[in-house]
Short mmCIF file of N, CA and C in Angstrom, two decimals:
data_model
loop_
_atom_site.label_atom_id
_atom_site.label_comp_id
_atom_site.label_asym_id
_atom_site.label_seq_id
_atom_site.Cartn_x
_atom_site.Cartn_y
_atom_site.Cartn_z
N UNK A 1 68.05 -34.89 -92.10
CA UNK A 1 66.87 -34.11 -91.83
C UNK A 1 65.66 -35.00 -91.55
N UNK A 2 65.88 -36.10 -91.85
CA UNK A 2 64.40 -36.83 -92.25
C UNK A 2 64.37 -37.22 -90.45
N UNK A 3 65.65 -38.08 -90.22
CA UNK A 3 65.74 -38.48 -89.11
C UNK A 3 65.18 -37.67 -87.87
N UNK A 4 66.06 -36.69 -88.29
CA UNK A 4 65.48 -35.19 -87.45
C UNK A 4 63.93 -34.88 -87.16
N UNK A 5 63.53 -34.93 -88.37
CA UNK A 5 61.99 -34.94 -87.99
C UNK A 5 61.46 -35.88 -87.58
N UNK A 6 61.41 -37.20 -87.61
CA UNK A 6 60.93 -38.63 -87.27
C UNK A 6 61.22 -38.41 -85.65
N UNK A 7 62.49 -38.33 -85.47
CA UNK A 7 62.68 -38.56 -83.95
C UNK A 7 61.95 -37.48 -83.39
N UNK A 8 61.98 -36.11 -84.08
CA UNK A 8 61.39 -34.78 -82.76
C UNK A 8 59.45 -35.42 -83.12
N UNK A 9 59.44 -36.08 -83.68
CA UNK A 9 57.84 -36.07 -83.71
C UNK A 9 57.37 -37.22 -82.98
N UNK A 10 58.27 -37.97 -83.02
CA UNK A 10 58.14 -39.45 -81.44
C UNK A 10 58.24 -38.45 -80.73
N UNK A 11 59.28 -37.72 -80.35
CA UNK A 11 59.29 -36.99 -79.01
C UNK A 11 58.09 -36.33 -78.58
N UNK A 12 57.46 -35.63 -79.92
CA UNK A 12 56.29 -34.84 -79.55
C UNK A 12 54.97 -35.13 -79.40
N UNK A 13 54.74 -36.53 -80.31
CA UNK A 13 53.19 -37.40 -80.65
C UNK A 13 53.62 -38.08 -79.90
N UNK A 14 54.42 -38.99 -79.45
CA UNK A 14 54.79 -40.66 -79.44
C UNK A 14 54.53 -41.58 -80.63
N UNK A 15 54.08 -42.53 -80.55
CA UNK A 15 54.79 -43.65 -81.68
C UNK A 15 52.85 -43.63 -82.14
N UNK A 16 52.20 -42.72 -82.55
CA UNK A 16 51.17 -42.20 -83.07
C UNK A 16 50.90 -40.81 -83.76
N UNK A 17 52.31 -40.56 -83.83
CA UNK A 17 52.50 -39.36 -84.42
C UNK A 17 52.10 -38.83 -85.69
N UNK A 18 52.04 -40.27 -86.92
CA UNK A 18 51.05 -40.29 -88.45
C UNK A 18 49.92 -39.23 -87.97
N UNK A 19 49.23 -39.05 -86.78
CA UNK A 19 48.01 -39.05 -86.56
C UNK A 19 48.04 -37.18 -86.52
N UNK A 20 49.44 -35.96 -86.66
CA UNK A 20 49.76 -35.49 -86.51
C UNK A 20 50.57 -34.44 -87.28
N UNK A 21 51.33 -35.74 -87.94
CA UNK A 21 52.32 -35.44 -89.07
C UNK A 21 52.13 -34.30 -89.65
N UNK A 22 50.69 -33.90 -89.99
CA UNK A 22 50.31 -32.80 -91.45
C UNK A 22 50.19 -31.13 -90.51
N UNK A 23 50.53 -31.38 -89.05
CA UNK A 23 50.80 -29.58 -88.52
C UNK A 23 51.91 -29.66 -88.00
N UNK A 24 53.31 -30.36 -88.83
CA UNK A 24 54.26 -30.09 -88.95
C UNK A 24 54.65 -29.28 -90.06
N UNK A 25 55.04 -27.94 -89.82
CA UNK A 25 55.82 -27.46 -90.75
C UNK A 25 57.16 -26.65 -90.57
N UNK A 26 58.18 -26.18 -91.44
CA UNK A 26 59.35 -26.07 -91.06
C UNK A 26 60.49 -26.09 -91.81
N UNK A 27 61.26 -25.78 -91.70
CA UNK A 27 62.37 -26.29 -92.28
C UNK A 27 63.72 -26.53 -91.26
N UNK A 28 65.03 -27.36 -91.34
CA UNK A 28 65.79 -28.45 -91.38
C UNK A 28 66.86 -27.76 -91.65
N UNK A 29 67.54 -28.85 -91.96
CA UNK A 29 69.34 -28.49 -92.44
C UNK A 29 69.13 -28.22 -94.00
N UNK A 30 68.39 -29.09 -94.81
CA UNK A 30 69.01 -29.10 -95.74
C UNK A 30 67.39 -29.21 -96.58
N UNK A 31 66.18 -29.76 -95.73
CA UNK A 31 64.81 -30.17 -96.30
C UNK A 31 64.02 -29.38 -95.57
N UNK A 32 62.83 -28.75 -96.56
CA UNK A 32 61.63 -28.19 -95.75
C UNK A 32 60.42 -29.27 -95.68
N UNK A 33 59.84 -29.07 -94.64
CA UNK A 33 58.77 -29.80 -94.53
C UNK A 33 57.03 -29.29 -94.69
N UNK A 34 56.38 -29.35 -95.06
CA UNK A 34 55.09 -29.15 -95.42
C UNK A 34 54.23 -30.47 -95.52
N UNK A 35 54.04 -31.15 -94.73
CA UNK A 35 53.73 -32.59 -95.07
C UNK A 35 51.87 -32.72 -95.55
N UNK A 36 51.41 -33.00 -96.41
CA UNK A 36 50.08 -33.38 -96.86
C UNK A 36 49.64 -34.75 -96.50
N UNK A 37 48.41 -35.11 -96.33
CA UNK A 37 47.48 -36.51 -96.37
C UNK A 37 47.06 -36.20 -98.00
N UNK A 38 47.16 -37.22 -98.81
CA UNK A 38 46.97 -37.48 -100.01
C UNK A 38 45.87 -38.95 -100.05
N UNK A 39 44.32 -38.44 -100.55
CA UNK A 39 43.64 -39.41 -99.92
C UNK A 39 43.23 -40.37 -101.59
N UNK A 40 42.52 -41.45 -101.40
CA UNK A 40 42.27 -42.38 -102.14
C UNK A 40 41.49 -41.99 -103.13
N UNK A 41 40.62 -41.02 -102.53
CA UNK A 41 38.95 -40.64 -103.22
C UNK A 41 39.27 -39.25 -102.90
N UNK A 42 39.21 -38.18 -103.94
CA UNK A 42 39.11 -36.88 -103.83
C UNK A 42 37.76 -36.72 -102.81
N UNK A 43 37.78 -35.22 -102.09
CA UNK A 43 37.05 -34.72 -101.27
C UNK A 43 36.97 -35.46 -100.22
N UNK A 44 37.60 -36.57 -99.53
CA UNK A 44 37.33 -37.37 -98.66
C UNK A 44 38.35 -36.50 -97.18
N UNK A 45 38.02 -36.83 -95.97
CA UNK A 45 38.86 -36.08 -95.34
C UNK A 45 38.90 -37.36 -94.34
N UNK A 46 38.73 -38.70 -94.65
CA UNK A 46 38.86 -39.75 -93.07
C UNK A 46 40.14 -40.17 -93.27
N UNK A 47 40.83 -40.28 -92.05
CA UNK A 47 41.71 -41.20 -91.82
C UNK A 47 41.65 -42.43 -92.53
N UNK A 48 41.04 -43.36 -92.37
CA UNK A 48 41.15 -44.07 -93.20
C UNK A 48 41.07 -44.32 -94.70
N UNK A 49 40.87 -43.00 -95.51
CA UNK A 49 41.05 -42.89 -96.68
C UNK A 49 42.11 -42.32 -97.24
N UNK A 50 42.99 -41.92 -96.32
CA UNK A 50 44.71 -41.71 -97.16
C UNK A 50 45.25 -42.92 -97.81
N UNK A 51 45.66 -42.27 -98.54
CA UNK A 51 46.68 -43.21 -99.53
C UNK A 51 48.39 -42.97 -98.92
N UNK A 52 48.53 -41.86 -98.89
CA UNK A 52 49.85 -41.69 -98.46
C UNK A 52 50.25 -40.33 -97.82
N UNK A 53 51.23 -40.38 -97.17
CA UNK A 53 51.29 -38.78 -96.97
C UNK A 53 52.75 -38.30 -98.26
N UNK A 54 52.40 -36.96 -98.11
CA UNK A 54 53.51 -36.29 -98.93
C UNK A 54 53.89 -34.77 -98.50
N UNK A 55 55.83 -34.86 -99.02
CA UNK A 55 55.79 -34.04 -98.12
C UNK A 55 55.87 -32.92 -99.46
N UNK A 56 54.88 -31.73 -99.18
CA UNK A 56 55.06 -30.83 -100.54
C UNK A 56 55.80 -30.02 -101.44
N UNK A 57 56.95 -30.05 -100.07
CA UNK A 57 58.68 -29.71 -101.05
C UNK A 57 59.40 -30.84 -101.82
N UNK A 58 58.50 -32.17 -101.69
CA UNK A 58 59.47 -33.42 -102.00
C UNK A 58 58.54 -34.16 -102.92
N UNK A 59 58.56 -34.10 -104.01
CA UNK A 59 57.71 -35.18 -104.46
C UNK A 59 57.47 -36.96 -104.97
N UNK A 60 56.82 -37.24 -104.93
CA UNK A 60 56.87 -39.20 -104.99
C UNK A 60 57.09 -39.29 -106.80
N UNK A 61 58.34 -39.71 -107.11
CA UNK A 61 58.67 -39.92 -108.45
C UNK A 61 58.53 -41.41 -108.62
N UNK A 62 57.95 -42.03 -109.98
CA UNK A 62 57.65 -43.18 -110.54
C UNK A 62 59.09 -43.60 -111.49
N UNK A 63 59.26 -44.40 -112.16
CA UNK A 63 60.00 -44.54 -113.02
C UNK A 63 59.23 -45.17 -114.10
N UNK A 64 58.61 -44.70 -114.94
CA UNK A 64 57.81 -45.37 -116.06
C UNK A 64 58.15 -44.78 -117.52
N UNK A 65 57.93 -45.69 -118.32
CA UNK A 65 58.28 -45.53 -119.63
C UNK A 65 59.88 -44.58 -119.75
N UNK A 66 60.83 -45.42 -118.96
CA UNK A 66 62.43 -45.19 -119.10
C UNK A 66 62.91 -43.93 -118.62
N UNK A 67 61.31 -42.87 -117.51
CA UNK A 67 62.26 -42.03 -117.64
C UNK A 67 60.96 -41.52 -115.95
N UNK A 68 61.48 -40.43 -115.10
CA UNK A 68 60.62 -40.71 -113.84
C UNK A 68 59.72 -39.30 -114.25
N UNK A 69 58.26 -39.81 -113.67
CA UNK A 69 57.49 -39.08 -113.30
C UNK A 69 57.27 -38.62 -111.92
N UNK A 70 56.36 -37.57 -112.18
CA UNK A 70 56.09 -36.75 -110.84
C UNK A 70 54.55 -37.08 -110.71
N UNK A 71 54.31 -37.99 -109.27
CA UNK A 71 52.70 -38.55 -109.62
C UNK A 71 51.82 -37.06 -108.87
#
């Protein structure tokens, strides 16, 4: 699925597609997509203040203190 989306979004952005990513939504074979900009500084909305994107059916797990969190 992941692939799936990576490649149809070159197809659709080209190889600037980050710039895009977050009015993808949808679902896949097996993954839905809802993708967020997750920024550095609350209330901020620039490009250059993301930290990461995320996708909101999937979340970024840590492994701390022996056991994983959900950041």
């Amino acid at each position: 699925d992941m692939m799936l989306f990576v490649g149809r979004s070159l197809n659709n952005y080209g190889k600037k597609f980050q710039f895009y990513i977050d009015s993808y939504e949808g679902s896949l074979y097996q993954t839905e997509f809802e993708v967020l900009k997750v920024f550095k500084t609350p209330n901020s909305d620039k490009f250059i203040d993301i930290d990461y994107f995320q996708n909101n059916h999937l979340y970024i797990l840590e492994f701390k203190e022996n056991r994983f969190n959900k950041n």
